[in-house]
Amino acid sequence: MSAQPIIKLGVPKGSLEEATINLFDRAGWKIRKHTRNYFPDINDPEISASLCRVQEISDYISAGILDLGIVGLDWLHEVEHDKDVQIVSELTYSKTSNRPCRWVLAVGGDSPYQKPQDLAGKRIATELQGLTRKYFERLGIDVDIFYSWGATEAKVVEGLADGIVEVTETGTTIRAHGLRIIDEVMCSYPVLIANRAAWADPRKRAKIDQINLLLQGALRAENLVAIKMNAPAQRLDAILGMLPSLNSPTVSPLQDQQWLSVETVVNIDVVRDLIPKLRQVGAEGIIEYALNKVI
């Protein structure tokens, strides 16, 4: 008898789609999309997957249609679901995947506005009306907020808005449109969220915990590599002194007692400087290899 799905998973369609599928792949779940429908295959009979717009996933989870999903923190805050949605964990993808993004308040480069208070009574264009409204309410500033269907940066240039709240990573696109950032509204990053009823169900919770554990392990491994080498026994202390590691490096004897095998895990950013130094103090047969997960 085949196993029945325990978890209904929402996979975000759009900007988070590729990074999410790659992350699940490294964690051990192969998600395979179909060109004709929104229900990809996944190599786990306990999970059924649906490809959904990231803006809708929190609504589906709140309603109990989905049990688990990945959304941006910005879209989670756009509509409050405090009673029905549980944030399981942050999924801070590395610089090789999705980086945190910023929602910023921007105005024309030659405008007189220098701070949010200067926009009192003015028109603000944005795709995230709820988030923007909460931001200005928190500051006690009364503004006219209207929805932007796209090309938000152009709204100021065309004279349709006095300011915009728009998403950016570096601010390059905003500056290219002749705009100037005057405040940060929020920093957003992917989060794993669950329906609270699913979170309270022991069987579903066990599966959610398994998924979260392996996703976090895959994320942690993105910035780490393993290094293995042969080390002269007489130079062991010097070599160990050069090795940053998660824990104490593994040192094993070799058949030739004048040599030892040393293995450790280090941050990927230090490897290019570390390997030449290890070579200089006598290490040989240095091997670097990637990691799928670090738990």
Coordinates of C-alpha atoms in Angstrom, one line a residue:
M1 CA 0.0 0.0 0.0
S2 CA 1.5 3.4 -1.0
A3 CA 2.1 6.0 1.5
Q4 CA -0.3 9.0 1.6
P5 CA 1.0 12.6 1.6
I6 CA 1.4 14.0 5.1
I7 CA 2.4 17.5 4.0
K8 CA 0.9 19.8 1.3
L9 CA 3.9 22.0 0.3
G10 CA 3.6 25.3 -1.5
V11 CA 6.6 26.0 -3.8
P12 CA 6.9 29.7 -4.7
K13 CA 6.6 30.6 -8.4
G14 CA 8.6 33.5 -9.6
S15 CA 11.7 35.1 -8.1
L16 CA 12.1 32.4 -5.3
E17 CA 11.3 29.5 -7.6
E18 CA 14.7 28.4 -8.8
A19 CA 16.5 29.0 -5.5
T20 CA 13.8 27.0 -3.6
I21 CA 13.9 24.0 -6.0
N22 CA 17.7 24.0 -5.8
L23 CA 17.6 24.2 -2.0
F24 CA 15.2 21.3 -1.8
D25 CA 17.4 19.4 -4.2
R26 CA 20.5 19.8 -2.0
A27 CA 18.4 18.8 1.0
G28 CA 17.4 15.5 -0.6
W29 CA 14.1 16.3 -2.3
K30 CA 13.9 16.3 -6.1
I31 CA 11.1 18.6 -7.3
R32 CA 10.3 18.1 -11.0
K33 CA 7.9 20.6 -12.7
H34 CA 5.5 19.9 -15.5
T35 CA 4.9 22.2 -18.4
R36 CA 1.1 21.6 -18.4
N37 CA 0.2 21.9 -14.7
Y38 CA 1.1 23.5 -11.4
F39 CA 1.6 20.2 -9.4
P40 CA 5.3 19.2 -9.6
D41 CA 6.4 15.7 -8.7
I42 CA 8.6 15.3 -5.6
N43 CA 10.5 12.1 -4.7
D44 CA 8.8 11.7 -1.3
P45 CA 5.4 10.0 -1.1
E46 CA 4.7 11.9 2.2
I47 CA 4.8 15.3 0.4
S48 CA 2.5 16.7 -2.3
A49 CA 3.6 19.9 -3.9
S50 CA 1.9 22.8 -5.6
L51 CA 3.5 25.6 -7.5
C52 CA 1.9 28.9 -6.3
R53 CA 2.5 32.6 -6.7
V54 CA 4.5 33.7 -3.6
Q55 CA 1.9 36.4 -2.9
E56 CA -0.8 33.7 -2.4
I57 CA 1.1 31.0 -0.4
S58 CA 0.5 32.6 3.0
D59 CA -3.3 32.9 2.2
Y60 CA -3.4 29.2 1.2
I61 CA -1.5 28.2 4.4
S62 CA -3.7 30.4 6.6
A63 CA -6.8 28.7 5.1
G64 CA -5.4 25.2 5.6
I65 CA -5.2 24.5 1.9
L66 CA -1.4 24.1 2.2
D67 CA 0.5 22.9 5.3
L68 CA 3.9 24.4 4.5
G69 CA 5.5 26.8 2.1
I70 CA 8.3 29.3 1.4
V71 CA 7.4 33.0 1.1
G72 CA 9.3 36.3 1.4
L73 CA 8.9 38.0 4.7
D74 CA 7.6 41.0 2.9
W75 CA 4.6 39.2 1.5
L76 CA 3.9 37.6 4.9
H77 CA 3.7 41.0 6.4
E78 CA 1.6 42.4 3.6
V79 CA -1.4 40.5 5.0
E80 CA -1.3 39.6 8.7
H81 CA -1.9 35.9 9.5
D82 CA -0.7 35.8 13.1
K83 CA -3.4 33.4 14.3
D84 CA -3.1 30.9 11.5
V85 CA 0.5 31.0 10.3
Q86 CA 3.6 29.8 12.1
I87 CA 7.1 31.0 11.0
V88 CA 9.1 27.8 11.2
S89 CA 12.5 29.3 10.3
E90 CA 14.4 31.9 8.3
L91 CA 15.9 30.7 5.1
T92 CA 18.7 33.1 4.6
Y93 CA 20.0 31.9 1.2
S94 CA 23.6 32.6 0.5
K95 CA 25.1 35.1 -2.0
T96 CA 24.9 32.4 -4.6
S97 CA 21.2 32.1 -4.2
N98 CA 18.6 34.6 -3.2
R99 CA 20.0 37.4 -1.1
P100 CA 18.0 39.5 1.3
C101 CA 16.2 42.4 -0.4
R102 CA 15.2 45.8 0.8
W103 CA 11.9 47.7 0.4
V104 CA 12.9 51.3 0.3
L105 CA 11.2 54.7 0.2
A106 CA 12.5 56.7 -2.8
V107 CA 11.8 60.1 -4.3
G108 CA 12.9 62.1 -7.3
G109 CA 16.6 62.9 -7.2
D110 CA 15.9 66.6 -7.6
S111 CA 12.9 66.7 -5.3
P112 CA 12.9 68.7 -2.0
Y113 CA 11.9 65.6 0.1
Q114 CA 14.7 64.6 2.4
K115 CA 12.9 62.4 5.0
P116 CA 9.6 60.5 5.2
Q117 CA 7.8 63.3 7.1
D118 CA 8.3 65.6 4.1
L119 CA 5.9 63.4 2.2
A120 CA 2.9 64.1 4.4
G121 CA -0.2 64.5 2.2
K122 CA 1.7 63.3 -0.9
R123 CA 1.0 60.3 -3.3
I124 CA 3.0 57.1 -2.8
A125 CA 3.0 54.3 -5.4
T126 CA 3.8 50.7 -4.4
E127 CA 3.0 47.1 -5.1
L128 CA 2.8 46.4 -1.3
Q129 CA 0.1 48.7 -0.1
G130 CA -0.4 46.9 3.3
L131 CA 3.2 47.0 4.2
T132 CA 3.5 50.7 3.1
R133 CA 0.4 51.7 5.0
K134 CA 1.8 50.1 8.2
Y135 CA 5.1 51.8 7.7
F136 CA 3.6 55.3 7.4
E137 CA 1.1 54.7 10.2
R138 CA 4.0 53.7 12.5
L139 CA 5.6 57.0 11.7
G140 CA 2.4 58.9 12.1
I141 CA 2.5 60.3 8.6
D142 CA -0.7 60.6 6.5
V143 CA -0.1 59.9 2.8
D144 CA -2.2 58.8 -0.2
I145 CA -1.1 55.2 -1.1
F146 CA -2.1 53.7 -4.4
Y147 CA -1.3 50.4 -6.1
S148 CA 1.3 50.2 -8.8
W149 CA 0.8 47.5 -11.5
G150 CA 4.4 47.7 -12.6
A151 CA 7.2 50.1 -13.7
T152 CA 6.9 51.7 -10.2
E153 CA 10.1 53.7 -10.6
A154 CA 8.6 55.5 -13.6
K155 CA 5.6 56.8 -11.5
V156 CA 7.8 59.5 -10.0
V157 CA 9.4 60.4 -13.3
E158 CA 6.0 60.7 -15.0
G159 CA 4.7 62.9 -12.2
L160 CA 2.1 60.3 -11.1
A161 CA 3.5 59.9 -7.6
D162 CA 5.7 62.0 -5.2
G163 CA 7.4 58.9 -3.9
I164 CA 7.5 55.1 -4.2
V165 CA 8.1 52.1 -2.0
E166 CA 9.9 49.6 -4.1
V167 CA 12.1 46.5 -3.7
T168 CA 15.8 46.5 -4.4
E169 CA 19.0 44.6 -3.6
T170 CA 21.6 47.2 -4.4
G171 CA 19.6 50.4 -5.3
T172 CA 21.2 50.4 -8.8
T173 CA 17.9 50.3 -10.7
I174 CA 16.4 53.0 -8.5
R175 CA 19.3 55.3 -9.1
A176 CA 19.3 54.6 -12.8
H177 CA 15.8 56.1 -12.9
G178 CA 17.0 59.3 -11.3
L179 CA 15.5 58.5 -7.9
R180 CA 17.0 58.9 -4.4
I181 CA 16.4 56.5 -1.4
I182 CA 15.5 58.4 1.7
D183 CA 14.5 55.5 4.0
E184 CA 14.4 51.7 4.4
V185 CA 10.9 50.3 4.9
M186 CA 12.0 46.7 5.7
C187 CA 14.5 44.1 4.9
S188 CA 13.0 40.9 3.5
Y189 CA 14.3 37.4 3.2
P190 CA 12.7 33.9 2.6
V191 CA 11.0 32.2 5.5
L192 CA 9.5 28.7 5.9
I193 CA 6.0 29.0 7.2
A194 CA 3.4 26.4 8.3
N195 CA -0.3 26.3 9.1
R196 CA -0.7 26.4 12.9
A197 CA -3.1 23.4 12.9
A198 CA -0.5 21.4 10.9
W199 CA 2.2 22.7 13.3
A200 CA 0.2 21.3 16.3
D201 CA -0.4 17.9 14.6
P202 CA 2.4 15.5 15.9
R203 CA 2.6 13.6 12.6
K204 CA 2.7 16.7 10.4
R205 CA 5.1 18.5 12.9
A206 CA 7.6 15.6 12.7
K207 CA 7.6 15.9 8.9
I208 CA 7.9 19.7 9.0
D209 CA 10.8 19.4 11.5
Q210 CA 12.6 16.9 9.2
I211 CA 12.2 19.2 6.2
N212 CA 13.4 22.2 8.1
L213 CA 16.4 20.4 9.6
L214 CA 17.6 19.3 6.2
L215 CA 16.9 22.7 4.5
Q216 CA 18.9 24.4 7.2
G217 CA 21.7 21.9 6.8
A218 CA 21.8 22.5 3.0
L219 CA 21.9 26.3 3.6
R220 CA 24.7 26.0 6.1
A221 CA 26.7 23.9 3.6
E222 CA 26.5 26.5 0.9
N223 CA 29.3 28.6 2.5
L224 CA 31.4 25.6 3.7
V225 CA 33.8 23.1 2.1
A226 CA 35.7 20.1 3.4
I227 CA 39.5 20.0 3.2
K228 CA 41.5 16.8 3.5
M229 CA 45.3 16.5 3.4
N230 CA 48.3 14.5 4.4
A231 CA 50.3 16.2 7.0
P232 CA 53.9 15.5 8.2
A233 CA 53.7 14.5 11.8
Q234 CA 56.4 16.9 12.8
R235 CA 54.5 19.8 11.3
L236 CA 51.0 18.9 12.7
D237 CA 50.9 21.6 15.3
A238 CA 51.7 24.3 12.7
I239 CA 49.0 22.9 10.4
L240 CA 46.3 22.7 13.0
G241 CA 47.1 26.2 14.1
M242 CA 46.1 27.4 10.6
L243 CA 42.8 25.5 10.4
P244 CA 39.6 27.3 11.3
S245 CA 36.9 24.6 11.7
L246 CA 33.4 23.9 13.0
N247 CA 35.0 21.7 15.7
S248 CA 38.4 20.1 16.3
P249 CA 39.8 18.8 13.0
T250 CA 39.9 15.0 12.5
V251 CA 43.4 13.6 12.7
S252 CA 44.0 10.0 11.7
P253 CA 47.2 7.9 11.5
L254 CA 48.5 6.6 8.2
Q255 CA 50.5 3.5 7.5
D256 CA 53.7 5.6 7.3
Q257 CA 53.9 6.9 10.9
Q258 CA 55.7 10.0 9.7
W259 CA 52.4 11.2 8.1
L260 CA 48.9 11.9 9.3
S261 CA 45.6 12.4 7.6
V262 CA 43.9 15.7 8.6
E263 CA 40.3 16.6 7.6
T264 CA 38.2 19.6 8.5
V265 CA 35.4 21.9 7.4
V266 CA 36.1 25.6 6.7
N267 CA 34.4 28.6 5.2
I268 CA 34.7 28.7 1.4
D269 CA 36.0 32.3 1.5
V270 CA 39.2 31.3 3.2
V271 CA 40.2 28.4 1.0
R272 CA 42.1 30.3 -1.7
D273 CA 44.4 31.8 0.9
L274 CA 44.6 28.7 3.2
I275 CA 45.6 26.0 0.7
P276 CA 48.9 27.8 -0.4
K277 CA 49.8 28.3 3.3
L278 CA 49.2 24.7 4.1
R279 CA 51.4 23.7 1.1
Q280 CA 54.2 25.9 2.4
V281 CA 54.3 24.2 5.8
G282 CA 54.4 20.7 4.3
A283 CA 50.9 19.5 3.7
E284 CA 50.5 17.3 0.6
G285 CA 47.6 15.7 -1.3
I286 CA 45.3 18.5 -0.4
I287 CA 41.7 17.8 -1.5
E288 CA 38.8 20.2 -1.4
Y289 CA 35.3 19.0 -1.9
A290 CA 31.8 20.5 -1.7
L291 CA 29.2 19.6 1.0
N292 CA 25.5 19.0 0.5
K293 CA 24.5 19.4 4.1
V294 CA 26.0 20.3 7.4
I295 CA 23.8 19.4 10.4

